[in-house]
mmCIF file of C-alpha atoms in Angstrom:
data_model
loop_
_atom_site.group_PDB
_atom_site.id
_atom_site.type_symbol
_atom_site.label_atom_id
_atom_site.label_comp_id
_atom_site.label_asym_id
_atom_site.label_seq_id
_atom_site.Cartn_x
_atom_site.Cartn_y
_atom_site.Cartn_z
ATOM 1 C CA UNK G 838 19.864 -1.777 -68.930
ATOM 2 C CA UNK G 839 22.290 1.175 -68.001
ATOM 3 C CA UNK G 840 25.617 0.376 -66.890
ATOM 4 C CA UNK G 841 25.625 3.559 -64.698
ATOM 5 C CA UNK G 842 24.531 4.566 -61.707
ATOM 6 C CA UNK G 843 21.547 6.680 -60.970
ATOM 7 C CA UNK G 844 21.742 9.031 -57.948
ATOM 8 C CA UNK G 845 17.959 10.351 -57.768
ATOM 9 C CA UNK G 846 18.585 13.996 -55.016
ATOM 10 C CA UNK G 847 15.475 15.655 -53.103
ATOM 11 C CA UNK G 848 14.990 19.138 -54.344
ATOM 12 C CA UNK G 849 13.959 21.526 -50.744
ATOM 13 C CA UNK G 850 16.810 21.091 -48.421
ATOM 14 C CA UNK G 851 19.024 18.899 -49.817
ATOM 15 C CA UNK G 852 19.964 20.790 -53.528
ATOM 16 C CA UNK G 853 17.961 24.078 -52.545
ATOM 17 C CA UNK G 854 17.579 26.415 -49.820
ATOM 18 C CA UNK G 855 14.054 26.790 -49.436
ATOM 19 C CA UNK G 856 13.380 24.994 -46.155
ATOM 20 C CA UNK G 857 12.800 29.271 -44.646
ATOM 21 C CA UNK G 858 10.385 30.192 -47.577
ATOM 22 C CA UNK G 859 8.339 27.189 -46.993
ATOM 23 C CA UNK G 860 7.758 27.112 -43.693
ATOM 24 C CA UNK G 861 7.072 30.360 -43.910
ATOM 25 C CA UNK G 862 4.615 30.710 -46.342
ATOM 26 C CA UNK G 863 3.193 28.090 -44.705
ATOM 27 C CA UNK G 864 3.000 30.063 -41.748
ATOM 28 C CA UNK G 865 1.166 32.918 -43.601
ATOM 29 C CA UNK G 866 -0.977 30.374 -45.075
ATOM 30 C CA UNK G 867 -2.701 29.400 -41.770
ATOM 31 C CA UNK G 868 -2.827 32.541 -40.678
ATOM 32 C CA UNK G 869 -4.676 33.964 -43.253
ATOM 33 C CA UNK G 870 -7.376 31.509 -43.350
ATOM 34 C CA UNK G 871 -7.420 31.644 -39.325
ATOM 35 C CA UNK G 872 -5.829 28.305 -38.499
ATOM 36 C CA UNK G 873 -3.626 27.683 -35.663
ATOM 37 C CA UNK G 874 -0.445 28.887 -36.730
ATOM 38 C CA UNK G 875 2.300 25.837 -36.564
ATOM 39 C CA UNK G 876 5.687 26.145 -34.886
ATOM 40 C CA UNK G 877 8.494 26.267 -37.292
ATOM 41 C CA UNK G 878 10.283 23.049 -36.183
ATOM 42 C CA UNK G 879 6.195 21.136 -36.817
ATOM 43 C CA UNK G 880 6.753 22.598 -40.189
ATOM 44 C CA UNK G 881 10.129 21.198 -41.154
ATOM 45 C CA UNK G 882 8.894 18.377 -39.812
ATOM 46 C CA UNK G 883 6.952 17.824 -42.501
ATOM 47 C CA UNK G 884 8.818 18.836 -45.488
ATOM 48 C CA UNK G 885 9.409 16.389 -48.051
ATOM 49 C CA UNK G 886 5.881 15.284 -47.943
ATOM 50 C CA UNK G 887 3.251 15.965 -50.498
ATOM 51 C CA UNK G 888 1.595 19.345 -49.653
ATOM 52 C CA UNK G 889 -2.356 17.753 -48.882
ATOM 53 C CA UNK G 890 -0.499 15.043 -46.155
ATOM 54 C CA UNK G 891 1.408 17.874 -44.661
ATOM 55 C CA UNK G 892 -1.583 19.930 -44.047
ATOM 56 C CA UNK G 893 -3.575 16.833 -42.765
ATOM 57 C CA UNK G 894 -0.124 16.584 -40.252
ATOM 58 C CA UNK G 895 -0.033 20.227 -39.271
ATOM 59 C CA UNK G 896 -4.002 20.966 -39.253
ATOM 60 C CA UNK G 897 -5.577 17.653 -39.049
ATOM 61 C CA UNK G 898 -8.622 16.513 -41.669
ATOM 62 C CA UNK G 899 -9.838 19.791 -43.257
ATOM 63 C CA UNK G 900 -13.239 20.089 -45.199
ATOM 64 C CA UNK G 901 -12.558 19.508 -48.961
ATOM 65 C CA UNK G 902 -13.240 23.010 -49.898
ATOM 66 C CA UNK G 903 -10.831 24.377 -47.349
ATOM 67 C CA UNK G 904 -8.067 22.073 -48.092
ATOM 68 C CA UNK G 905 -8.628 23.249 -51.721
ATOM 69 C CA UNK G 906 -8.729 26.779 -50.344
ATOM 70 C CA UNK G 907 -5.652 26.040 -48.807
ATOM 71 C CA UNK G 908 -3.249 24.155 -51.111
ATOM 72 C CA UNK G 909 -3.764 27.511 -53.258
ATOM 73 C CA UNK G 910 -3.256 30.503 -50.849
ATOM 74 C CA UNK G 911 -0.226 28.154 -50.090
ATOM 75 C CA UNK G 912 1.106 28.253 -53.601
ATOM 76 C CA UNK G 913 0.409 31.873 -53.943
ATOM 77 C CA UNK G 914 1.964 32.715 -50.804
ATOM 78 C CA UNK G 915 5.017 30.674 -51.588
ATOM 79 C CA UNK G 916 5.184 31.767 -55.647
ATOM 80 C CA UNK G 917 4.158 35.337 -55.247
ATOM 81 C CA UNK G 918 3.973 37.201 -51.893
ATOM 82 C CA UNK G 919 7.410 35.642 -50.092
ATOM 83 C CA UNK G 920 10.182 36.866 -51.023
ATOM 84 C CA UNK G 921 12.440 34.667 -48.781
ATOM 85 C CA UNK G 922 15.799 34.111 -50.994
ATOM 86 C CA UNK G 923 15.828 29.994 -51.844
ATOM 87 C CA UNK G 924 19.294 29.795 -53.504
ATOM 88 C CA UNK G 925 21.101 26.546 -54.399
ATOM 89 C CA UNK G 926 23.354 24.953 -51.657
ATOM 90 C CA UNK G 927 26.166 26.288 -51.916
ATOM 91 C CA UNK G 928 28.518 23.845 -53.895
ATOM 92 C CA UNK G 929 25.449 22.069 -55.301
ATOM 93 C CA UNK G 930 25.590 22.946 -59.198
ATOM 94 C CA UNK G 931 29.399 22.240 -59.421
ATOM 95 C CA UNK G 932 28.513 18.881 -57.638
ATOM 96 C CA UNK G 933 25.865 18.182 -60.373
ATOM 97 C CA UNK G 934 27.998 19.120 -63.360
ATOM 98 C CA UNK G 935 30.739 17.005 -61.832
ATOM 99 C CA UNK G 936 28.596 13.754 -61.290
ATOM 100 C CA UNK G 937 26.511 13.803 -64.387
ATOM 101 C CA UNK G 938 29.810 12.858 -66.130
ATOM 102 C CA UNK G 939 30.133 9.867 -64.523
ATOM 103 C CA UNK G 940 26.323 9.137 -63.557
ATOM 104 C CA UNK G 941 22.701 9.676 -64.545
ATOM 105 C CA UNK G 942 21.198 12.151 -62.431
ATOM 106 C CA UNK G 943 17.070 12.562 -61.494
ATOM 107 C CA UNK G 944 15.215 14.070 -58.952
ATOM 108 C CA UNK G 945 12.298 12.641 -56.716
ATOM 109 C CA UNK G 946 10.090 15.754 -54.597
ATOM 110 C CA UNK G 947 7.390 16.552 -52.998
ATOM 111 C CA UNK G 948 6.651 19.479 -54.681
ATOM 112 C CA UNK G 949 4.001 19.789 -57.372
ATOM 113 C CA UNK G 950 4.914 19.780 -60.856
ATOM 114 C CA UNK G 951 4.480 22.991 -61.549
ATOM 115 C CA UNK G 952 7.102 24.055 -59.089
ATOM 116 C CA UNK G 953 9.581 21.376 -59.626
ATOM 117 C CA UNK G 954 9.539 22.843 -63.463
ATOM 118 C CA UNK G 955 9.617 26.239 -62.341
ATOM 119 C CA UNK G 956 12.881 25.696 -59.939
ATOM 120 C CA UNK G 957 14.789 23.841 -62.509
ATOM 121 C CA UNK G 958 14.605 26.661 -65.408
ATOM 122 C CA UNK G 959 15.234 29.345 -62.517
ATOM 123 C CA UNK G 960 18.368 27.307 -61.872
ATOM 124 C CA UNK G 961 19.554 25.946 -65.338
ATOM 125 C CA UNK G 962 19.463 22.555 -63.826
ATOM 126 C CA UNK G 963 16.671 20.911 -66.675
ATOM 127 C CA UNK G 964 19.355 19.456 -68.561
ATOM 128 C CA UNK G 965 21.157 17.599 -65.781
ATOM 129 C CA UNK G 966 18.609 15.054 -65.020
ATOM 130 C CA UNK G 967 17.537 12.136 -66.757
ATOM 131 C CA UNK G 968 13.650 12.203 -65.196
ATOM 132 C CA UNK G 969 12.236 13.472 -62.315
ATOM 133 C CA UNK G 970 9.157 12.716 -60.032
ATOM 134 C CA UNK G 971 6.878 15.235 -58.217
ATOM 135 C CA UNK G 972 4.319 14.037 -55.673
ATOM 136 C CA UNK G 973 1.167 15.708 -57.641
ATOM 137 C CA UNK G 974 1.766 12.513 -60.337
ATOM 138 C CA UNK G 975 2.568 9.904 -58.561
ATOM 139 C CA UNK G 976 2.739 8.481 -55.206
ATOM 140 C CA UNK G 977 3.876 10.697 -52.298
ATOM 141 C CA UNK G 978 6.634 9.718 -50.104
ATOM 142 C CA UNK G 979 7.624 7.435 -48.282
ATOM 143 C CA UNK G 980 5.722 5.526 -50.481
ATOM 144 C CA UNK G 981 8.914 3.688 -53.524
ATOM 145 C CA UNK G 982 6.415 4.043 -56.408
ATOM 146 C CA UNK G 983 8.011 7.528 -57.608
ATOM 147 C CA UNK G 984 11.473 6.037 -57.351
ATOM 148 C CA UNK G 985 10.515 2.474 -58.897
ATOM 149 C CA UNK G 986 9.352 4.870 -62.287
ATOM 150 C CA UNK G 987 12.554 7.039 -61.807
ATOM 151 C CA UNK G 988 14.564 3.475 -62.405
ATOM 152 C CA UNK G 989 12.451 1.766 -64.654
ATOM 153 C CA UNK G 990 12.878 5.586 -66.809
ATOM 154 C CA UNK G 991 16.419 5.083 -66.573
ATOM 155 C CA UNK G 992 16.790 1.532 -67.286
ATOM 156 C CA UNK G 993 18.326 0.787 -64.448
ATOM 157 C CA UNK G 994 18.249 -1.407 -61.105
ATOM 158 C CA UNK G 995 17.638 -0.741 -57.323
ATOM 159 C CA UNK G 996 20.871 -1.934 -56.936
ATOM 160 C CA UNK G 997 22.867 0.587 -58.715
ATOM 161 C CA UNK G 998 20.492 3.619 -57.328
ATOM 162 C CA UNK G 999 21.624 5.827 -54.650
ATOM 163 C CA UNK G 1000 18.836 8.418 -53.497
ATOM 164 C CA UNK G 1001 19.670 11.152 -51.375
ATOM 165 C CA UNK G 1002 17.965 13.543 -48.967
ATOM 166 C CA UNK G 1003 17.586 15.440 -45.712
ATOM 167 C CA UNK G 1004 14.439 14.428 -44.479
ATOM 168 C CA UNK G 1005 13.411 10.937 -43.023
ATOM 169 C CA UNK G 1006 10.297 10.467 -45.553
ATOM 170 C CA UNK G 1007 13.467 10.146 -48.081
ATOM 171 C CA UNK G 1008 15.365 7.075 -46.098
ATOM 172 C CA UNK G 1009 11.939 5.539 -45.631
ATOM 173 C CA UNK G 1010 11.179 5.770 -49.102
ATOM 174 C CA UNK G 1011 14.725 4.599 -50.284
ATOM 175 C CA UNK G 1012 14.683 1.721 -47.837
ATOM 176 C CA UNK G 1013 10.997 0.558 -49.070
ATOM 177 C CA UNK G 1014 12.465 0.774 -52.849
ATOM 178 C CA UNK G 1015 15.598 -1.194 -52.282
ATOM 179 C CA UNK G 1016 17.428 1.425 -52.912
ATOM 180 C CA UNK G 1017 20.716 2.861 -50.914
ATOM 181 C CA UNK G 1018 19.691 5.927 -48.914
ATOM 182 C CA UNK G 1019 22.418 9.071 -47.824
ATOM 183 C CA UNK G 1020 20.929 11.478 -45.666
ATOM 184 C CA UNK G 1021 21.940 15.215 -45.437
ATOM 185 C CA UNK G 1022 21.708 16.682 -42.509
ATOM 186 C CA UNK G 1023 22.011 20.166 -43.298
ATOM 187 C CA UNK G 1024 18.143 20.379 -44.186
ATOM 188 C CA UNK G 1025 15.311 19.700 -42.133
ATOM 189 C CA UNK G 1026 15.811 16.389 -39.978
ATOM 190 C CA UNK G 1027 19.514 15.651 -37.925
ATOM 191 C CA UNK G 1028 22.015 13.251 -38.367
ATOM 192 C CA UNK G 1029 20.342 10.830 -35.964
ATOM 193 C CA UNK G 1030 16.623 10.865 -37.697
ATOM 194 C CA UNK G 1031 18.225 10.065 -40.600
ATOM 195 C CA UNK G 1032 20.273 7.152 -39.488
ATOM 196 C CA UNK G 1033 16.860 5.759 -37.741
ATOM 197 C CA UNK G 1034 14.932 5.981 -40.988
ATOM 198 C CA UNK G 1035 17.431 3.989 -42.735
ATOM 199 C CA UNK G 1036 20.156 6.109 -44.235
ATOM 200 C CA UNK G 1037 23.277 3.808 -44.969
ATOM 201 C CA UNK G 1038 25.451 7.432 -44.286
ATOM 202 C CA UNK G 1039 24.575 10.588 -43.185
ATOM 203 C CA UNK G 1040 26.763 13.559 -44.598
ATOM 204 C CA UNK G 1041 26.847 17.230 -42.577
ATOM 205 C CA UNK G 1042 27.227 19.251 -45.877
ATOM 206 C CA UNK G 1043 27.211 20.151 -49.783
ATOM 207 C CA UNK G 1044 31.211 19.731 -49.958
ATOM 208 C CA UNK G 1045 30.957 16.444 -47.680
ATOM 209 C CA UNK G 1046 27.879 14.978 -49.998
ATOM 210 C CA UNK G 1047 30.088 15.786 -53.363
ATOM 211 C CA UNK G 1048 33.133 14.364 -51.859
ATOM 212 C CA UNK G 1049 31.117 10.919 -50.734
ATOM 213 C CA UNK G 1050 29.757 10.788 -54.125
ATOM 214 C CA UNK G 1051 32.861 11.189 -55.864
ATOM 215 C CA UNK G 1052 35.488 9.174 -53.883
ATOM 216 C CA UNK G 1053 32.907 6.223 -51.977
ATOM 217 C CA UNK G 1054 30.595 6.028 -55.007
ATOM 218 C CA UNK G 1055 32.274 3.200 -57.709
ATOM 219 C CA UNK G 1056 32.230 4.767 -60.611
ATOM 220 C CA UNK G 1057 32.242 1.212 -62.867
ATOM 221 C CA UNK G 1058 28.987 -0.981 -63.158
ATOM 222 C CA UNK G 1059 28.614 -2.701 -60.211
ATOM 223 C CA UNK G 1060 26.378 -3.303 -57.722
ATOM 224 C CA UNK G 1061 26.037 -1.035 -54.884
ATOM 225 C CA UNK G 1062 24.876 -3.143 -52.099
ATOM 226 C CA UNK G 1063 28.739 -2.683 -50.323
ATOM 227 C CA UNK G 1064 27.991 0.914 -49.842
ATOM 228 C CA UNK G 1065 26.892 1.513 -46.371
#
């Protein structure tokens, strides 16, 4: 078993700026197949789901054919036709390099696998992780099955796992794994949701979430049930 700590991160809103393109494109999305276009704060509510529960959230059951119909004029829209800028956080790859020295690093997301891979060789971030999870092969959040396999990958324990993420489906999902949940609140849900999912501390940006990490976060094998 590892003697180091795994910090598993969300990807949209928490390492990445993307929460604007997504809720956008989904936006476009319903519009272009005639839906009832969602208000942008229904929309962030949702991210950090998988995509087909976020729909079923936003538009209720759709047909099989349209939800197909959907989850693909959604990827194109999001892939192709917006051209919203999704940068990194800034702060967020200097916080990665940083960490990865001390920790093992993996990401759990709702995005598909095919974007997850995509984002990671845009960014040159593919070598700092030691696994990742998307929602498309495995269980969506908040269910703990994507971060059980993230430990079990790393050879490590619930008790030295931190995850960390802006929306509540991330606390839930920590808090239903074991694991020690830190909520951002500079993505999609506030300071308060988070702390009501379960979030042991909540952290108001990129510098704040680096500087918890490096000075709270024991950096010798031991387990992390104090942090809270």
């Amino acid at each position: 078993m590892s003697q180091k700590h795994l910090i598993i991160f969300d990807w949209d809103g928490t390492l990445m700026d993307s929460v604007g393109r997504i809720v956008s494109s989904m936006q476009a999305t319903a519009k272009a197949l005639e839906l009832p276009v969602p208000l942008a704060t229904d929309v962030q509510h949702i991210i950090g789901l998988s995509l087909a529960p976020a729909i079923e959230q936003l538009f209720g059951g759709l047909a099989e054919p349209q939800l197909r119909q959907f989850i693909r004029r959604y990827s194109d829209e999001y892939v192709t036709f917006n051209q919203t800028p999704t940068p990194l956080f800034n702060g967020i790859e200097v916080m990665l390099d940083s960490l990865r020295k001390h920790h093992l690093l993996a990401v759990a997301t709702g995005k598909a696998r095919r974007g997850l891979n995509r984002v990671l060789a845009e960014t040159s971030l593919h070598t700092h992780f030691v696994a990742t999870r998307t929602a498309d092969e495995t269980a969506g959040k908040p269910d703990p099955l994507m971060l059980q396999q993230l430990i079990n990958e790393a050879q490590t324990s619930a008790a030295r796992t931190i995850m960390v993420g802006d929306s509540i489906y991330d606390m839930e999902m920590a808090k239903n794994a074991g694991v020690t949940a830190i909520g951002v609140s500079y993505g999609v849900h506030s300071h308060a949701q988070l702390l009501a999912a379960g979030a042991s501390t909540v952290v108001d940006s990129p510098a704040a979430l680096h500087h918890y990490l490096e000075t709270v976060l024991p950096q010798s094998p031991e387990d992390l049930s104090h942090v809270s």
